[in-house]
Amino acid sequence: MKHRPTATRLALLIALTAVVPTAPAGEGHDHGDAPAAPSANGPQRQPDGSVFLPKPAQRQLGVRTVMTETAALPRTVELSAKVLMDPNAGGKVQALNAGRIAPGPRGLPDPGRAVRKGEVLAYVLPSAAPIERANQAAQLAELRAAKTLADKRLVRLQELADTVPRKEIEAAESEAASLAARIAAVGAGLSTREALVAPVAGVIASAHVVAGQVVDARELVFEIVDPFRLRIEALAFDPTIASNIGGATMAVGEQRVPLSFVGASRSLREQALPLAFRAQGTALNQLAVGQPVRVFVQTRDKVQGIAVPVAALMKNAANQTVVWVKTAPERFEPRTVTTEPLDGVDAAVTSGLKPGDRVATQGATLINQVR
């Protein structure tokens, strides 16, 4: 005789039946059953466009939110700029005379090597035409012969010091000393070498020579910059911006670098007014001279808005700018917003948000990809 299943076994069977999805019918044998719904325990996009994101998934994706608040933010203008060498903290090394490059005491410096002010970087062995060197050698020989005669005449006068006026002896001494100095000068001109020294302390930004290379006079050999002091030059097509600058910043990675306004040029360049800014800080070590950057100039005008990180701004399927707002512990809703630049790290949201909304900053890109 069969035993009747217990209540526990029946409950277990009912639970398994509720969990196991119904097998789909074969082709041509559709019974009208709806397809199995996806698991409600994982991240998924809801029909209204919001995203269901469980707490474990939020921790795995590293989702972070920030509470928004309205403030009077400076109206900002974004300008194209370029990194330049600070004229007070960088310098160029050029050859005064044409010649052949010879390594310095520590060899030819490589780009990126730190140098001290006054350090010898290389030597230039001056080059001269054969006729010029021959003339210098002939002049040196004449001076040495005249020096020999002057020394002999000085010795004779000194032997007759009791009968010869003192002024003649002094004149002979002066002539011998003059000839000695001229011999030293001409001899140094034949064998001397020009030392190329670092005008400032910093790092080698560029090196344009190798050992044995022949360079011309005034040719650029090395460039030295201070990586923590740079000049930023921005181009403003509206000249009135120069008189309405309240501050300026530049974004280097995720860091905000403040800029000090130095001045504006009085002549246009490519129909734009150059604006010079001074930058300092360790973050500048990531930049290179000549690198294009973006400068955010804060004017004295104010605009009411909400500051949110640039990383929170996403694009939807219609190419609209959206942010993800946390409306429930496990629910995120997209909000279409209008923004203005602020400082490169944050942006000013002028519409689409209200104070007190919790905007997703970290992990917003991953939320935007949930389907």
XYZ file of C-alpha atoms in Angstrom:
371
model
C 0.000 0.000 0.000
C 1.347 3.445 -0.960
C 1.899 6.060 1.684
C 0.331 9.515 1.262
C 2.870 12.316 0.942
C 3.303 14.396 4.008
C 2.500 18.119 4.202
C 6.198 18.976 4.123
C 6.756 17.123 0.872
C 3.726 18.769 -0.686
C 4.974 22.212 0.246
C 8.344 21.391 -1.266
C 6.763 20.239 -4.515
C 4.672 23.399 -4.745
C 7.753 25.567 -4.195
C 9.733 23.726 -6.885
C 6.855 24.039 -9.291
C 6.742 27.810 -8.720
C 10.518 28.193 -9.229
C 11.094 25.926 -12.244
C 9.991 27.757 -15.423
C 7.561 26.080 -17.796
C 9.274 24.331 -20.713
C 8.533 26.015 -24.037
C 6.418 24.136 -26.514
C 7.971 22.859 -29.698
C 7.592 24.596 -33.039
C 3.955 24.511 -34.113
C 2.777 23.439 -30.641
C 2.568 26.826 -28.906
C 0.009 26.671 -26.131
C -0.138 30.451 -25.699
C 1.988 30.444 -22.550
C 3.902 33.698 -21.841
C 7.735 33.487 -21.937
C 9.516 33.069 -18.654
C 10.319 36.395 -16.939
C 13.939 37.117 -16.073
C 15.105 36.718 -12.536
C 13.973 39.620 -10.376
C 17.116 39.388 -8.276
C 19.517 40.836 -10.879
C 19.972 44.296 -12.409
C 17.443 45.002 -15.127
C 15.872 47.893 -17.044
C 12.235 48.511 -16.179
C 9.542 49.301 -18.798
C 9.445 52.962 -17.682
C 13.206 53.344 -18.358
C 14.345 53.127 -14.745
C 16.886 50.559 -13.568
C 16.372 48.029 -10.792
C 19.764 47.564 -9.093
C 19.912 45.357 -5.978
C 22.130 46.362 -3.097
C 24.711 43.561 -3.718
C 25.037 44.712 -7.326
C 25.470 48.325 -6.206
C 28.357 47.286 -3.975
C 29.963 45.241 -6.743
C 29.686 48.103 -9.259
C 30.961 50.650 -6.734
C 27.956 52.927 -7.106
C 28.220 56.196 -5.163
C 25.696 59.012 -4.973
C 25.821 62.646 -3.924
C 23.085 64.880 -2.537
C 22.414 67.881 -4.778
C 21.857 71.463 -3.683
C 21.237 74.684 -5.556
C 23.859 77.445 -5.448
C 24.902 80.584 -7.291
C 27.573 79.275 -9.628
C 29.885 81.385 -11.813
C 29.043 81.437 -15.484
C 31.934 79.615 -17.144
C 33.467 79.817 -20.601
C 35.435 76.861 -21.958
C 38.497 77.855 -24.028
C 41.044 75.941 -26.060
C 44.544 76.338 -24.666
C 48.084 75.059 -24.959
C 50.791 74.305 -22.408
C 53.836 76.551 -22.706
C 57.124 76.964 -20.897
C 57.115 79.456 -18.028
C 59.704 82.075 -19.081
C 60.737 82.539 -15.441
C 61.131 78.817 -14.719
C 62.342 77.366 -18.024
C 65.014 78.085 -20.567
C 66.651 77.135 -23.840
C 70.275 76.176 -24.418
C 71.709 77.389 -27.721
C 75.206 77.342 -29.209
C 76.884 80.711 -29.652
C 79.333 79.384 -32.237
C 79.221 76.742 -34.908
C 81.046 73.551 -34.031
C 80.922 69.889 -33.096
C 79.041 68.612 -30.036
C 81.016 66.812 -27.320
C 79.445 65.185 -24.236
C 79.596 66.960 -20.885
C 80.951 65.549 -17.600
C 77.829 63.372 -17.135
C 77.357 62.631 -20.825
C 74.680 64.093 -23.026
C 71.485 64.521 -20.965
C 68.450 62.439 -21.864
C 64.929 63.910 -21.930
C 63.398 63.861 -18.459
C 66.713 64.064 -16.575
C 66.853 66.586 -13.740
C 69.591 69.206 -14.046
C 70.889 71.959 -11.793
C 71.362 75.593 -12.681
C 74.860 76.134 -14.063
C 75.462 72.433 -14.777
C 77.526 71.748 -17.918
C 75.365 69.752 -20.313
C 77.678 69.532 -23.337
C 80.598 71.210 -25.095
C 80.851 72.761 -28.529
C 84.240 72.365 -30.182
C 84.397 75.451 -32.429
C 84.979 74.901 -36.099
C 87.148 77.265 -38.164
C 88.267 77.313 -41.779
C 91.852 76.074 -42.442
C 92.968 79.539 -43.529
C 91.641 81.053 -40.282
C 93.465 78.504 -38.155
C 96.635 79.076 -40.190
C 96.408 82.835 -39.623
C 95.892 82.318 -35.884
C 98.889 79.949 -35.743
C 101.050 82.477 -37.610
C 99.971 85.279 -35.282
C 100.759 83.097 -32.286
C 104.256 82.397 -33.653
C 104.909 86.152 -34.145
C 103.770 86.911 -30.623
C 106.026 84.232 -29.136
C 109.030 85.616 -31.058
C 108.276 89.153 -29.886
C 107.900 87.840 -26.339
C 111.338 86.250 -26.495
C 112.932 89.525 -27.618
C 111.042 91.483 -24.947
C 112.256 89.103 -22.236
C 115.902 89.451 -23.373
C 115.648 93.250 -23.510
C 114.105 93.275 -20.016
C 117.002 91.180 -18.661
C 119.587 93.558 -20.167
C 117.856 96.606 -18.759
C 117.653 95.034 -15.333
C 121.438 94.380 -15.450
C 121.959 98.071 -16.199
C 119.508 99.254 -13.601
C 122.067 101.667 -12.093
C 122.560 103.577 -15.363
C 119.171 103.107 -17.112
C 116.142 105.194 -16.134
C 113.526 103.329 -14.139
C 110.769 104.169 -16.634
C 112.496 102.196 -19.419
C 112.641 99.099 -17.216
C 108.950 99.482 -16.347
C 108.051 99.896 -20.037
C 109.940 96.707 -20.890
C 108.151 94.809 -18.102
C 104.777 96.069 -19.331
C 105.537 95.053 -22.921
C 106.560 91.542 -21.850
C 103.403 91.130 -19.771
C 101.241 92.377 -22.644
C 102.790 89.910 -25.066
C 102.253 87.068 -22.593
C 98.565 87.942 -22.252
C 98.131 88.134 -26.042
C 99.781 84.725 -26.474
C 97.409 83.224 -23.906
C 94.369 84.766 -25.607
C 95.308 83.597 -29.117
C 96.296 80.149 -27.852
C 92.966 79.794 -26.034
C 91.154 80.749 -29.213
C 92.763 77.806 -30.983
C 92.019 75.171 -28.332
C 89.062 76.460 -26.291
C 85.593 74.839 -26.274
C 82.251 76.417 -25.524
C 80.457 75.010 -22.475
C 76.683 74.693 -22.761
C 75.306 75.227 -19.245
C 71.787 74.957 -17.878
C 70.307 78.454 -17.370
C 67.732 77.209 -14.818
C 67.076 74.171 -12.654
C 64.506 71.701 -13.972
C 64.242 68.714 -16.277
C 65.312 68.279 -19.878
C 62.191 68.732 -22.015
C 63.872 68.033 -25.345
C 67.356 67.199 -26.627
C 68.170 67.808 -30.273
C 71.786 66.613 -30.618
C 73.963 63.519 -30.433
C 77.696 63.194 -29.850
C 79.723 64.403 -32.822
C 76.866 66.349 -34.400
C 77.776 69.646 -36.060
C 75.570 72.571 -35.043
C 75.299 76.119 -36.294
C 75.417 79.271 -34.220
C 72.164 79.996 -32.304
C 70.876 76.476 -32.991
C 68.606 75.073 -30.259
C 70.342 72.231 -28.422
C 68.333 71.629 -25.197
C 65.090 72.830 -23.619
C 64.700 72.874 -19.834
C 61.385 73.246 -18.000
C 60.201 73.177 -14.416
C 57.442 70.512 -14.491
C 55.695 72.130 -11.520
C 55.556 75.653 -13.013
C 54.034 76.050 -16.462
C 52.333 78.741 -18.514
C 48.905 78.097 -20.077
C 47.895 80.151 -23.093
C 44.188 80.198 -23.994
C 42.575 81.755 -27.071
C 39.427 83.821 -26.545
C 37.392 84.829 -29.586
C 35.446 87.288 -27.420
C 37.887 90.028 -26.305
C 35.519 91.154 -23.524
C 36.298 87.975 -21.557
C 39.690 89.414 -20.571
C 38.001 92.140 -18.486
C 35.491 89.793 -16.833
C 37.689 86.999 -15.454
C 36.907 86.002 -11.889
C 38.955 82.800 -11.853
C 40.151 79.947 -14.027
C 40.785 76.233 -13.632
C 42.072 73.353 -15.670
C 41.285 69.663 -15.286
C 44.250 67.284 -15.227
C 42.779 63.813 -14.999
C 40.435 63.950 -12.019
C 42.305 66.815 -10.372
C 41.291 70.474 -10.546
C 44.270 72.796 -11.063
C 43.654 76.491 -10.259
C 45.117 79.021 -12.685
C 46.316 82.564 -12.013
C 45.500 85.095 -14.701
C 48.700 86.802 -15.876
C 47.411 89.075 -18.613
C 45.946 89.376 -22.078
C 47.800 90.159 -25.266
C 47.078 93.397 -27.107
C 47.276 91.825 -30.550
C 45.048 89.169 -32.054
C 46.355 85.803 -33.182
C 44.215 83.958 -35.731
C 41.333 86.310 -34.898
C 41.550 85.355 -31.205
C 42.940 87.122 -28.144
C 45.668 85.142 -26.289
C 45.148 84.939 -22.518
C 48.097 83.913 -20.337
C 47.620 81.910 -17.125
C 50.164 80.664 -14.592
C 49.798 77.120 -13.252
C 51.566 75.475 -10.306
C 51.237 72.115 -8.583
C 52.322 68.504 -8.685
C 49.501 67.596 -11.090
C 51.294 69.538 -13.838
C 53.895 66.764 -13.941
C 51.443 64.875 -16.184
C 51.519 67.601 -18.857
C 54.004 68.244 -21.656
C 54.991 71.490 -23.333
C 52.854 72.023 -26.413
C 50.039 69.748 -25.196
C 46.513 71.029 -25.976
C 44.269 71.450 -22.913
C 40.914 72.967 -22.007
C 40.713 75.995 -19.716
C 37.526 76.884 -17.850
C 37.314 80.614 -17.211
C 34.845 81.614 -14.491
C 33.410 85.055 -15.160
C 31.985 87.394 -12.557
C 28.448 86.624 -13.773
C 26.410 84.121 -11.722
C 23.890 81.447 -12.700
C 21.608 79.390 -10.442
C 22.377 75.708 -10.819
C 23.423 72.449 -9.206
C 27.067 71.345 -9.350
C 27.505 67.673 -10.231
C 30.651 65.782 -11.275
C 31.227 65.480 -14.999
C 31.440 61.690 -14.508
C 27.715 61.702 -13.626
C 26.685 63.002 -17.069
C 25.612 60.260 -19.491
C 24.016 60.070 -22.931
C 20.773 58.230 -23.626
C 19.604 56.605 -26.866
C 18.379 59.998 -28.143
C 21.843 61.527 -27.479
C 20.428 63.635 -24.652
C 22.423 64.397 -21.525
C 21.022 62.500 -18.540
C 21.924 61.794 -14.943
C 20.814 58.814 -12.869
C 18.851 59.762 -9.750
C 18.384 57.289 -6.932
C 14.631 57.371 -6.192
C 14.492 54.228 -4.027
C 17.061 52.033 -2.260
C 17.296 49.764 -5.335
C 15.882 51.957 -8.115
C 17.586 54.558 -10.337
C 15.708 56.861 -12.676
C 17.197 58.769 -15.654
C 16.670 62.538 -15.718
C 17.243 64.640 -18.822
C 19.238 67.751 -17.846
C 20.775 70.831 -19.401
C 24.269 71.712 -18.318
C 26.919 74.390 -18.569
C 30.684 74.005 -18.037
C 31.960 74.851 -14.583
C 35.578 73.901 -13.879
C 36.386 70.759 -15.863
C 35.713 68.400 -12.954
C 32.164 69.544 -12.135
C 29.395 70.799 -14.403
C 26.496 73.131 -13.608
C 23.041 71.576 -14.109
C 20.629 74.403 -14.859
C 17.452 72.327 -15.343
C 16.225 68.775 -14.832
C 17.208 68.361 -11.163
C 15.871 69.691 -7.910
C 17.649 70.136 -4.566
C 17.791 66.953 -2.528
C 18.064 64.521 -5.437
C 20.677 61.804 -5.008
C 22.697 61.679 -8.225
C 24.880 58.676 -9.050
C 28.486 59.765 -9.595
C 30.687 56.673 -9.461
C 29.291 53.727 -11.415
C 26.917 55.875 -13.486
C 28.400 54.478 -16.698
C 27.605 50.918 -15.593
C 24.054 51.854 -14.617
C 23.575 53.397 -18.053
C 24.536 50.064 -19.657
C 21.966 47.939 -17.810
C 19.401 46.517 -20.234
